[in-house]
mmCIF file of C-alpha atoms in Angstrom:
data_model
loop_
_atom_site.group_PDB
_atom_site.id
_atom_site.type_symbol
_atom_site.label_atom_id
_atom_site.label_comp_id
_atom_site.label_asym_id
_atom_site.label_seq_id
_atom_site.Cartn_x
_atom_site.Cartn_y
_atom_site.Cartn_z
ATOM 1 C CA MET A 364 6.373 3.913 -16.257
ATOM 2 C CA ASN A 365 4.774 2.537 -13.005
ATOM 3 C CA LEU A 366 1.429 3.948 -11.239
ATOM 4 C CA ILE A 367 0.473 4.036 -7.465
ATOM 5 C CA LEU A 368 -2.731 3.445 -6.980
ATOM 6 C CA THR A 369 -3.795 4.923 -3.552
ATOM 7 C CA ASN A 370 -5.682 7.714 -1.363
ATOM 8 C CA SER A 371 -4.376 10.943 0.317
ATOM 9 C CA LEU A 372 -3.943 9.842 3.806
ATOM 10 C CA ASP A 373 -2.001 6.033 3.101
ATOM 11 C CA ALA A 374 0.793 6.144 5.414
ATOM 12 C CA THR A 375 2.827 2.931 3.238
ATOM 13 C CA ALA A 376 2.191 4.472 -0.127
ATOM 14 C CA ASP A 377 4.272 7.494 1.302
ATOM 15 C CA TYR A 378 6.783 5.190 3.198
ATOM 16 C CA LEU A 379 7.497 4.003 -0.417
ATOM 17 C CA THR A 380 7.358 7.326 -2.303
ATOM 18 C CA ALA A 381 9.684 8.785 0.010
ATOM 19 C CA ARG A 382 12.181 5.941 -1.123
ATOM 20 C CA LEU A 383 11.492 6.253 -4.467
ATOM 21 C CA ALA A 384 12.147 10.013 -4.859
ATOM 22 C CA ASP A 385 15.407 9.169 -3.824
ATOM 23 C CA SER A 386 15.789 6.158 -6.484
ATOM 24 C CA CYS A 387 16.064 6.265 -10.739
ATOM 25 C CA VAL A 388 12.652 4.968 -10.278
ATOM 26 C CA GLN A 389 9.833 6.491 -13.008
ATOM 27 C CA TRP A 390 6.851 6.700 -11.292
ATOM 28 C CA CYS A 391 3.272 8.414 -10.226
ATOM 29 C CA ARG A 392 1.008 8.446 -7.537
ATOM 30 C CA ILE A 393 -2.881 8.474 -8.335
ATOM 31 C CA ASP A 394 -4.474 9.582 -5.123
ATOM 32 C CA THR A 395 -7.940 9.145 -6.595
ATOM 33 C CA ASP A 396 -9.765 11.620 -3.526
ATOM 34 C CA ARG A 397 -7.815 14.418 -4.468
ATOM 35 C CA TYR A 398 -7.909 13.176 -8.473
ATOM 36 C CA ILE A 399 -9.849 15.667 -9.718
ATOM 37 C CA GLU A 400 -8.056 18.366 -8.524
ATOM 38 C CA HIS A 401 -5.054 17.614 -11.328
ATOM 39 C CA GLY A 402 -6.339 14.602 -14.044
ATOM 40 C CA SER A 403 -8.013 14.139 -16.791
ATOM 41 C CA VAL A 404 -7.832 11.386 -19.390
ATOM 42 C CA SER A 405 -7.663 11.746 -23.410
ATOM 43 C CA TYR A 406 -8.419 8.347 -25.559
ATOM 44 C CA ARG A 407 -7.827 8.069 -29.027
ATOM 45 C CA PRO A 408 -9.004 5.050 -30.570
ATOM 46 C CA GLY A 409 -5.835 2.139 -29.465
ATOM 47 C CA ARG A 410 -4.641 4.901 -27.730
ATOM 48 C CA ALA A 411 -5.438 6.428 -24.175
ATOM 49 C CA GLU A 412 -3.325 8.497 -21.722
ATOM 50 C CA LEU A 413 -3.697 10.029 -18.340
ATOM 51 C CA LEU A 414 -2.871 13.730 -17.445
ATOM 52 C CA LEU A 415 -1.550 14.070 -14.209
ATOM 53 C CA GLY A 416 -0.099 17.617 -13.552
ATOM 54 C CA SER A 417 3.091 18.206 -16.025
ATOM 55 C CA ASN A 418 3.121 14.246 -16.833
ATOM 56 C CA CYS A 419 0.933 13.234 -19.559
ATOM 57 C CA ILE A 420 1.286 8.810 -19.432
ATOM 58 C CA GLU A 421 0.259 6.677 -22.086
ATOM 59 C CA ALA A 422 -1.074 3.136 -20.939
ATOM 60 C CA SER A 423 0.837 0.880 -23.502
ATOM 61 C CA CYS A 424 3.883 2.691 -21.355
ATOM 62 C CA VAL A 425 2.515 1.619 -17.663
ATOM 63 C CA THR A 426 5.184 -1.475 -16.506
ATOM 64 C CA ASN A 427 3.229 -1.512 -13.214
ATOM 65 C CA VAL A 428 0.699 -0.627 -11.083
ATOM 66 C CA TRP A 429 0.241 -0.653 -7.534
ATOM 67 C CA TYR A 430 -3.136 -0.913 -6.700
ATOM 68 C CA ARG A 431 -2.829 0.053 -2.682
ATOM 69 C CA ARG A 432 -6.351 1.602 -1.004
ATOM 70 C CA PRO A 433 -8.061 4.195 -3.737
ATOM 71 C CA GLU A 434 -11.080 5.785 -2.545
ATOM 72 C CA ARG A 435 -13.942 7.301 -4.165
ATOM 73 C CA ILE A 436 -13.675 10.284 -6.768
ATOM 74 C CA ALA A 437 -14.885 12.875 -5.073
ATOM 75 C CA PHE A 438 -14.629 17.042 -5.230
ATOM 76 C CA PRO A 439 -13.254 19.339 -2.142
ATOM 77 C CA GLY A 440 -15.723 20.117 -0.542
ATOM 78 C CA THR A 441 -19.487 19.352 0.152
ATOM 79 C CA PRO A 442 -21.829 17.339 -2.197
ATOM 80 C CA GLY A 443 -23.200 19.598 -5.160
ATOM 81 C CA SER A 444 -26.152 18.644 -7.668
ATOM 82 C CA ALA A 445 -27.247 16.035 -9.841
ATOM 83 C CA GLU A 446 -24.911 17.437 -12.504
ATOM 84 C CA ARG A 447 -21.929 17.421 -10.022
ATOM 85 C CA ALA A 448 -22.652 13.907 -9.767
ATOM 86 C CA PHE A 449 -22.923 12.686 -12.632
ATOM 87 C CA THR A 450 -19.871 14.635 -13.562
ATOM 88 C CA LEU A 451 -17.740 12.513 -11.122
ATOM 89 C CA ARG A 452 -19.363 9.226 -12.794
ATOM 90 C CA GLU A 453 -17.995 10.384 -15.807
ATOM 91 C CA HIS A 454 -14.478 11.293 -14.364
ATOM 92 C CA THR A 455 -14.678 7.899 -12.631
ATOM 93 C CA GLU A 456 -15.974 5.900 -15.877
ATOM 94 C CA ALA A 457 -12.733 7.707 -18.059
ATOM 95 C CA LEU A 458 -9.641 6.668 -15.049
ATOM 96 C CA GLU A 459 -11.116 3.197 -14.958
ATOM 97 C CA GLY A 460 -11.105 3.473 -19.305
ATOM 98 C CA PHE A 461 -7.920 4.343 -18.935
ATOM 99 C CA LEU A 462 -6.411 1.408 -16.420
ATOM 100 C CA ALA A 463 -8.557 -0.847 -18.749
ATOM 101 C CA HIS A 464 -6.053 -0.821 -20.684
ATOM 102 C CA VAL A 465 -3.301 -1.904 -18.647
ATOM 103 C CA SER A 466 -2.773 -5.695 -18.483
ATOM 104 C CA PRO A 467 -3.890 -7.343 -15.539
ATOM 105 C CA THR A 468 -0.372 -8.913 -15.106
ATOM 106 C CA LYS A 469 0.521 -5.603 -14.611
ATOM 107 C CA TRP A 470 -0.899 -4.564 -11.691
ATOM 108 C CA ILE A 471 0.041 -5.306 -8.033
ATOM 109 C CA ASN A 472 -2.680 -6.541 -7.660
ATOM 110 C CA HIS A 473 -5.618 -6.846 -10.114
ATOM 111 C CA PRO A 474 -8.474 -5.552 -8.071
ATOM 112 C CA THR A 475 -10.740 -9.062 -9.919
ATOM 113 C CA ALA A 476 -7.622 -11.222 -8.204
ATOM 114 C CA ASN A 477 -8.019 -9.139 -4.512
ATOM 115 C CA ALA A 478 -11.686 -9.704 -4.441
ATOM 116 C CA ARG A 479 -11.299 -13.110 -5.366
ATOM 117 C CA ALA A 480 -8.271 -13.491 -2.607
ATOM 118 C CA SER A 481 -10.423 -12.086 0.123
ATOM 119 C CA GLN A 482 -13.303 -14.269 1.617
ATOM 120 C CA LYS A 483 -11.765 -15.239 4.596
ATOM 121 C CA ILE A 484 -14.105 -18.945 4.845
ATOM 122 C CA GLU A 485 -12.905 -19.602 1.162
ATOM 123 C CA GLN A 486 -9.080 -18.782 1.685
ATOM 124 C CA LEU A 487 -9.575 -22.169 4.268
ATOM 125 C CA THR A 488 -11.146 -24.599 1.831
ATOM 126 C CA SER A 489 -8.142 -23.662 -1.073
ATOM 127 C CA ALA A 490 -4.929 -23.372 1.095
ATOM 128 C CA ARG A 491 -6.308 -26.727 3.122
ATOM 129 C CA ARG A 492 -6.852 -28.234 -1.031
ATOM 130 C CA LEU A 493 -3.524 -27.105 -1.631
ATOM 131 C CA GLY A 494 -2.052 -29.098 1.063
ATOM 132 C CA LEU A 495 -1.319 -26.457 3.481
ATOM 133 C CA LYS A 496 -2.366 -27.393 7.540
ATOM 134 C CA VAL A 497 -5.425 -25.603 8.476
ATOM 135 C CA PRO A 498 -6.704 -25.108 11.925
ATOM 136 C CA ASP A 499 -10.268 -27.082 12.726
ATOM 137 C CA THR A 500 -12.904 -24.110 11.913
ATOM 138 C CA ILE A 501 -16.515 -23.816 11.768
ATOM 139 C CA LEU A 502 -18.930 -20.924 10.872
ATOM 140 C CA THR A 503 -22.264 -20.658 12.532
ATOM 141 C CA ASN A 504 -25.631 -19.595 14.316
ATOM 142 C CA SER A 505 -26.163 -22.477 16.048
ATOM 143 C CA LEU A 506 -25.389 -22.616 19.801
ATOM 144 C CA GLU A 507 -25.608 -26.191 19.585
ATOM 145 C CA GLN A 508 -23.034 -26.757 16.478
ATOM 146 C CA ALA A 509 -21.329 -24.273 18.780
ATOM 147 C CA LEU A 510 -20.808 -26.324 22.080
ATOM 148 C CA GLU A 511 -20.129 -28.874 20.161
ATOM 149 C CA PHE A 512 -17.452 -27.787 18.508
ATOM 150 C CA TYR A 513 -15.675 -26.420 22.083
ATOM 151 C CA ASP A 514 -16.155 -29.675 23.187
ATOM 152 C CA GLN A 515 -14.008 -31.204 20.184
ATOM 153 C CA ASN A 516 -11.377 -29.565 20.446
ATOM 154 C CA GLY A 517 -10.908 -30.020 24.283
ATOM 155 C CA GLY A 518 -11.937 -26.174 24.756
ATOM 156 C CA HIS A 519 -9.092 -24.589 22.875
ATOM 157 C CA VAL A 520 -11.045 -22.576 21.265
ATOM 158 C CA VAL A 521 -11.006 -19.148 19.617
ATOM 159 C CA ALA A 522 -13.455 -16.659 17.879
ATOM 160 C CA LYS A 523 -12.877 -14.533 15.396
ATOM 161 C CA PRO A 524 -14.330 -11.974 13.104
ATOM 162 C CA ILE A 525 -14.127 -12.556 9.244
ATOM 163 C CA SER A 526 -15.082 -9.207 8.465
ATOM 164 C CA ASP A 527 -11.966 -5.780 9.146
ATOM 165 C CA GLY A 528 -13.653 -7.037 12.576
ATOM 166 C CA GLN A 529 -14.567 -3.282 13.305
ATOM 167 C CA VAL A 530 -17.014 -1.647 14.750
ATOM 168 C CA GLY A 531 -18.610 1.659 14.596
ATOM 169 C CA GLU A 532 -16.937 3.938 12.022
ATOM 170 C CA ASN A 533 -13.773 5.160 11.990
ATOM 171 C CA GLY A 534 -14.124 8.668 11.308
ATOM 172 C CA GLY A 535 -14.363 10.793 14.437
ATOM 173 C CA GLY A 536 -16.947 8.708 16.415
ATOM 174 C CA ASP A 537 -16.618 5.947 18.792
ATOM 175 C CA PHE A 538 -14.966 3.249 17.051
ATOM 176 C CA SER A 539 -12.750 -0.291 18.219
ATOM 177 C CA LEU A 540 -11.649 -3.771 16.762
ATOM 178 C CA ILE A 541 -13.232 -7.113 17.651
ATOM 179 C CA TYR A 542 -9.758 -9.067 17.700
ATOM 180 C CA THR A 543 -9.561 -13.051 17.997
ATOM 181 C CA ASN A 544 -10.469 -14.013 21.624
ATOM 182 C CA LEU A 545 -10.096 -17.377 23.246
ATOM 183 C CA VAL A 546 -13.982 -18.897 24.466
ATOM 184 C CA ASP A 547 -14.743 -20.176 27.491
ATOM 185 C CA ARG A 548 -18.019 -22.023 27.194
ATOM 186 C CA ARG A 549 -19.455 -19.779 29.936
ATOM 187 C CA ASP A 550 -18.850 -17.396 26.922
ATOM 188 C CA LEU A 551 -20.649 -19.828 24.948
ATOM 189 C CA GLU A 552 -23.729 -20.237 27.275
ATOM 190 C CA ALA A 553 -24.271 -16.700 27.955
ATOM 191 C CA ALA A 554 -24.013 -16.042 23.821
ATOM 192 C CA GLU A 555 -27.753 -15.096 23.255
ATOM 193 C CA SER A 556 -27.146 -13.062 19.952
ATOM 194 C CA LEU A 557 -25.032 -15.826 18.694
ATOM 195 C CA GLY A 558 -28.402 -16.576 16.559
ATOM 196 C CA ASN A 559 -28.019 -13.110 15.003
ATOM 197 C CA CYS A 560 -24.897 -12.797 13.535
ATOM 198 C CA PRO A 561 -22.741 -15.650 11.698
ATOM 199 C CA THR A 562 -19.575 -16.582 14.082
ATOM 200 C CA LEU A 563 -16.673 -18.052 13.097
ATOM 201 C CA PHE A 564 -14.970 -20.117 15.673
ATOM 202 C CA GLN A 565 -11.049 -22.051 15.163
ATOM 203 C CA GLN A 566 -9.155 -24.529 17.030
ATOM 204 C CA TYR A 567 -6.787 -22.779 18.714
ATOM 205 C CA ILE A 568 -2.727 -23.873 18.212
ATOM 206 C CA ASP A 569 -0.701 -23.620 21.095
ATOM 207 C CA LYS A 570 2.025 -21.395 19.423
ATOM 208 C CA MET A 571 5.627 -20.706 19.986
ATOM 209 C CA ALA A 572 5.047 -17.497 18.050
ATOM 210 C CA ASP A 573 2.629 -16.266 15.200
ATOM 211 C CA VAL A 574 4.751 -15.706 11.516
ATOM 212 C CA ARG A 575 3.726 -12.678 8.923
ATOM 213 C CA VAL A 576 4.822 -13.534 5.157
ATOM 214 C CA THR A 577 4.896 -10.854 2.175
ATOM 215 C CA VAL A 578 5.535 -12.234 -0.395
ATOM 216 C CA LEU A 579 6.049 -9.857 -4.123
ATOM 217 C CA ASP A 580 6.717 -11.251 -7.474
ATOM 218 C CA GLY A 581 8.043 -14.446 -5.863
ATOM 219 C CA ILE A 582 10.647 -13.006 -2.770
ATOM 220 C CA VAL A 583 9.694 -13.671 0.282
ATOM 221 C CA HIS A 584 9.959 -11.685 3.744
ATOM 222 C CA ALA A 585 9.056 -13.918 6.501
ATOM 223 C CA VAL A 586 9.209 -12.376 10.189
ATOM 224 C CA ALA A 587 8.344 -14.388 13.713
ATOM 225 C CA LEU A 588 6.147 -12.208 15.967
ATOM 226 C CA LYS A 589 6.821 -13.323 19.517
ATOM 227 C CA ARG A 590 4.806 -11.732 22.532
ATOM 228 C CA VAL A 591 4.654 -13.707 25.812
ATOM 229 C CA GLY A 592 1.236 -13.033 28.147
ATOM 230 C CA PRO A 593 1.802 -13.633 32.164
ATOM 231 C CA ASN A 594 1.180 -17.137 31.401
ATOM 232 C CA GLY A 595 4.268 -17.135 30.189
ATOM 233 C CA LYS A 596 2.782 -18.095 26.803
ATOM 234 C CA GLN A 597 2.394 -16.986 23.247
ATOM 235 C CA ILE A 598 -0.602 -14.095 23.829
ATOM 236 C CA CYS A 599 -3.659 -15.370 21.240
ATOM 237 C CA ASP A 600 -3.780 -11.643 19.304
ATOM 238 C CA ILE A 601 -0.717 -10.050 18.902
ATOM 239 C CA ARG A 602 -2.134 -7.005 17.831
ATOM 240 C CA ARG A 603 -3.798 -6.149 21.214
ATOM 241 C CA ASP A 604 -2.381 -2.520 22.837
ATOM 242 C CA ASN A 605 -0.928 -0.779 19.014
ATOM 243 C CA MET A 606 1.311 -4.089 19.052
ATOM 244 C CA LEU A 607 3.466 -2.983 22.032
ATOM 245 C CA HIS A 608 6.479 -5.432 23.548
ATOM 246 C CA VAL A 609 6.172 -6.782 20.028
ATOM 247 C CA HIS A 610 9.758 -8.737 19.816
ATOM 248 C CA TYR A 611 10.385 -9.545 15.803
ATOM 249 C CA ALA A 612 12.981 -11.496 14.316
ATOM 250 C CA ARG A 613 14.146 -12.737 10.887
ATOM 251 C CA VAL A 614 12.584 -16.651 10.028
ATOM 252 C CA GLU A 615 12.958 -18.771 7.196
ATOM 253 C CA LEU A 616 10.489 -20.815 5.719
ATOM 254 C CA PRO A 617 10.275 -24.415 4.980
ATOM 255 C CA GLU A 618 10.839 -25.416 1.995
ATOM 256 C CA PRO A 619 7.333 -27.740 1.803
ATOM 257 C CA VAL A 620 5.237 -24.008 3.447
ATOM 258 C CA SER A 621 7.826 -22.199 0.870
ATOM 259 C CA CYS A 622 6.239 -24.242 -2.090
ATOM 260 C CA LEU A 623 2.752 -24.310 -1.045
ATOM 261 C CA VAL A 624 1.929 -20.294 -0.367
ATOM 262 C CA HIS A 625 3.481 -19.730 -4.123
ATOM 263 C CA SER A 626 0.876 -22.026 -4.869
ATOM 264 C CA LEU A 627 -1.534 -19.913 -3.110
ATOM 265 C CA LEU A 628 -0.839 -17.212 -4.625
ATOM 266 C CA ASN A 629 -0.214 -18.616 -8.209
ATOM 267 C CA TYR A 630 -4.360 -19.544 -8.072
ATOM 268 C CA TYR A 631 -5.177 -16.713 -6.634
ATOM 269 C CA GLY A 632 -3.107 -14.811 -9.712
ATOM 270 C CA LEU A 633 -1.472 -12.532 -6.651
ATOM 271 C CA ARG A 634 1.791 -11.254 -7.427
ATOM 272 C CA PHE A 635 1.696 -9.479 -3.406
ATOM 273 C CA ALA A 636 0.190 -10.905 -0.519
ATOM 274 C CA ALA A 637 0.706 -10.811 3.133
ATOM 275 C CA LEU A 638 -0.110 -14.419 5.144
ATOM 276 C CA ASP A 639 -0.667 -15.294 8.681
ATOM 277 C CA PHE A 640 0.768 -18.049 10.154
ATOM 278 C CA VAL A 641 1.363 -19.741 13.307
ATOM 279 C CA ILE A 642 4.017 -22.271 14.275
ATOM 280 C CA ASP A 643 3.085 -24.653 17.129
ATOM 281 C CA PHE A 644 5.919 -26.017 19.872
ATOM 282 C CA SER A 645 6.595 -29.546 17.438
ATOM 283 C CA GLY A 646 7.822 -26.959 14.607
ATOM 284 C CA SER A 647 4.479 -27.234 12.618
ATOM 285 C CA TRP A 648 3.367 -24.426 10.504
ATOM 286 C CA TYR A 649 -0.412 -23.190 10.307
ATOM 287 C CA PHE A 650 -2.691 -21.369 7.471
ATOM 288 C CA LEU A 651 -4.841 -18.899 9.093
ATOM 289 C CA GLU A 652 -5.779 -15.939 6.562
ATOM 290 C CA VAL A 653 -3.997 -14.421 3.392
ATOM 291 C CA ASN A 654 -4.605 -10.553 2.749
ATOM 292 C CA PRO A 655 -4.287 -9.711 -0.333
ATOM 293 C CA ASN A 656 -3.531 -5.582 -0.107
ATOM 294 C CA GLY A 657 -1.900 -6.367 3.963
ATOM 295 C CA GLN A 658 0.103 -4.024 5.876
ATOM 296 C CA TRP A 659 3.545 -4.053 5.480
ATOM 297 C CA ALA A 660 5.996 -0.692 5.878
ATOM 298 C CA TRP A 661 5.692 -1.425 9.399
ATOM 299 C CA LEU A 662 7.948 -4.485 9.211
ATOM 300 C CA ASP A 663 10.649 -2.279 7.319
ATOM 301 C CA GLN A 664 10.851 0.593 9.785
ATOM 302 C CA ALA A 665 11.008 -1.691 12.615
ATOM 303 C CA GLY A 666 14.325 -2.844 10.903
ATOM 304 C CA VAL A 667 13.561 -6.864 10.493
ATOM 305 C CA THR A 668 12.953 -6.327 6.638
ATOM 306 C CA SER A 669 13.697 -4.729 3.393
ATOM 307 C CA ILE A 670 10.000 -4.933 1.577
ATOM 308 C CA GLY A 671 10.715 -1.716 0.087
ATOM 309 C CA ASP A 672 13.890 -2.733 -1.947
ATOM 310 C CA THR A 673 11.738 -5.760 -2.999
ATOM 311 C CA PHE A 674 9.128 -2.669 -4.564
ATOM 312 C CA LEU A 675 12.142 -0.818 -5.892
ATOM 313 C CA GLN A 676 13.277 -3.968 -7.526
ATOM 314 C CA VAL A 677 10.285 -5.367 -9.211
ATOM 315 C CA PHE A 678 9.776 -1.280 -10.144
ATOM 316 C CA THR A 679 13.277 -1.114 -12.016
ATOM 317 C CA GLY A 680 12.600 -4.336 -14.397
ATOM 318 C CA ARG A 681 14.934 -6.468 -12.767
ATOM 319 C CA GLY A 682 14.067 -10.258 -12.690
ATOM 320 C CA THR A 683 13.453 -11.932 -9.787
ATOM 321 C CA GLU A 684 13.287 -15.289 -8.976
ATOM 322 C CA PRO A 685 11.557 -16.397 -6.195
ATOM 323 C CA ARG A 686 13.854 -16.871 -3.023
ATOM 324 C CA THR A 687 13.776 -15.805 0.201
ATOM 325 C CA ALA A 688 14.187 -12.322 1.242
ATOM 326 C CA THR A 689 17.324 -11.576 4.146
ATOM 327 C CA SER A 690 16.746 -8.772 7.069
ATOM 328 C CA ILE A 691 18.642 -8.369 10.048
ATOM 329 C CA VAL A 692 16.783 -9.565 13.625
ATOM 330 C CA SER A 693 15.254 -6.916 15.441
ATOM 331 C CA GLU A 694 12.718 -6.209 18.531
ATOM 332 C CA ALA A 695 10.400 -3.814 18.876
#
């Protein structure tokens, strides 16, 4: 049995479960925000079972847990009494107790591995130590240090958030994202608030393409993402405008880069990850970050990858050897 641990609004899980419905894979989706409506756990010494609708799943029979985007367990409607809050905590402990019976090696990925691999500045240290090229980077509150870094890199510098970049609440109110932005010296000199907030500054790589590399159990899907701006060059952050006018094309990882990608995932204990690179005009690959639970369905839907097929392959228990997945060239 394969478990999908997520929430009821997860479009990526919707995409994969639609594929699973037409397959021979045994699977069960747990939307934690609705779990209390139809789920419960039973336990006897040495045996934990999850009762979910008509399904009875024994922990020892779980082959994979796809840890996607679970949310807190909640009662339908508005919050209630202290007794209700206690009941929620008991349901949460029971479900976590069941999941704790599943070996960490069966998780895609185990939450502790996700947490360990989610610190952006630590990623840069580990990637550099393993041998990946990393743009020169500083994190600072100091205007003096920021100006010095700017001059050292000849003014080719970007600023980016180290968290999710979200400003405001994503739930009906005003909401915006901070993207990666090129920095001008006048921007720095006018940045009176720099002392109030740590800011990541990074050497800007004059790039011919961004690359998203998605890996699951050693199978690699690498896609170049290209969008040329008015100046005829690759734009700074292709995520702008909902990735409008981005062109997708499959690419092969150079063997040294491929080996280092696998080394990075092994270091963090990840079975799945989405990594971002840029390629400069000399053909050098620069590592930007790794997301242990990154989005990927949009690449399948654009027709440039077959990551859903890779999940089906893993869920059916077929042996996988590290290789590069084949796909077609597409455009969006």
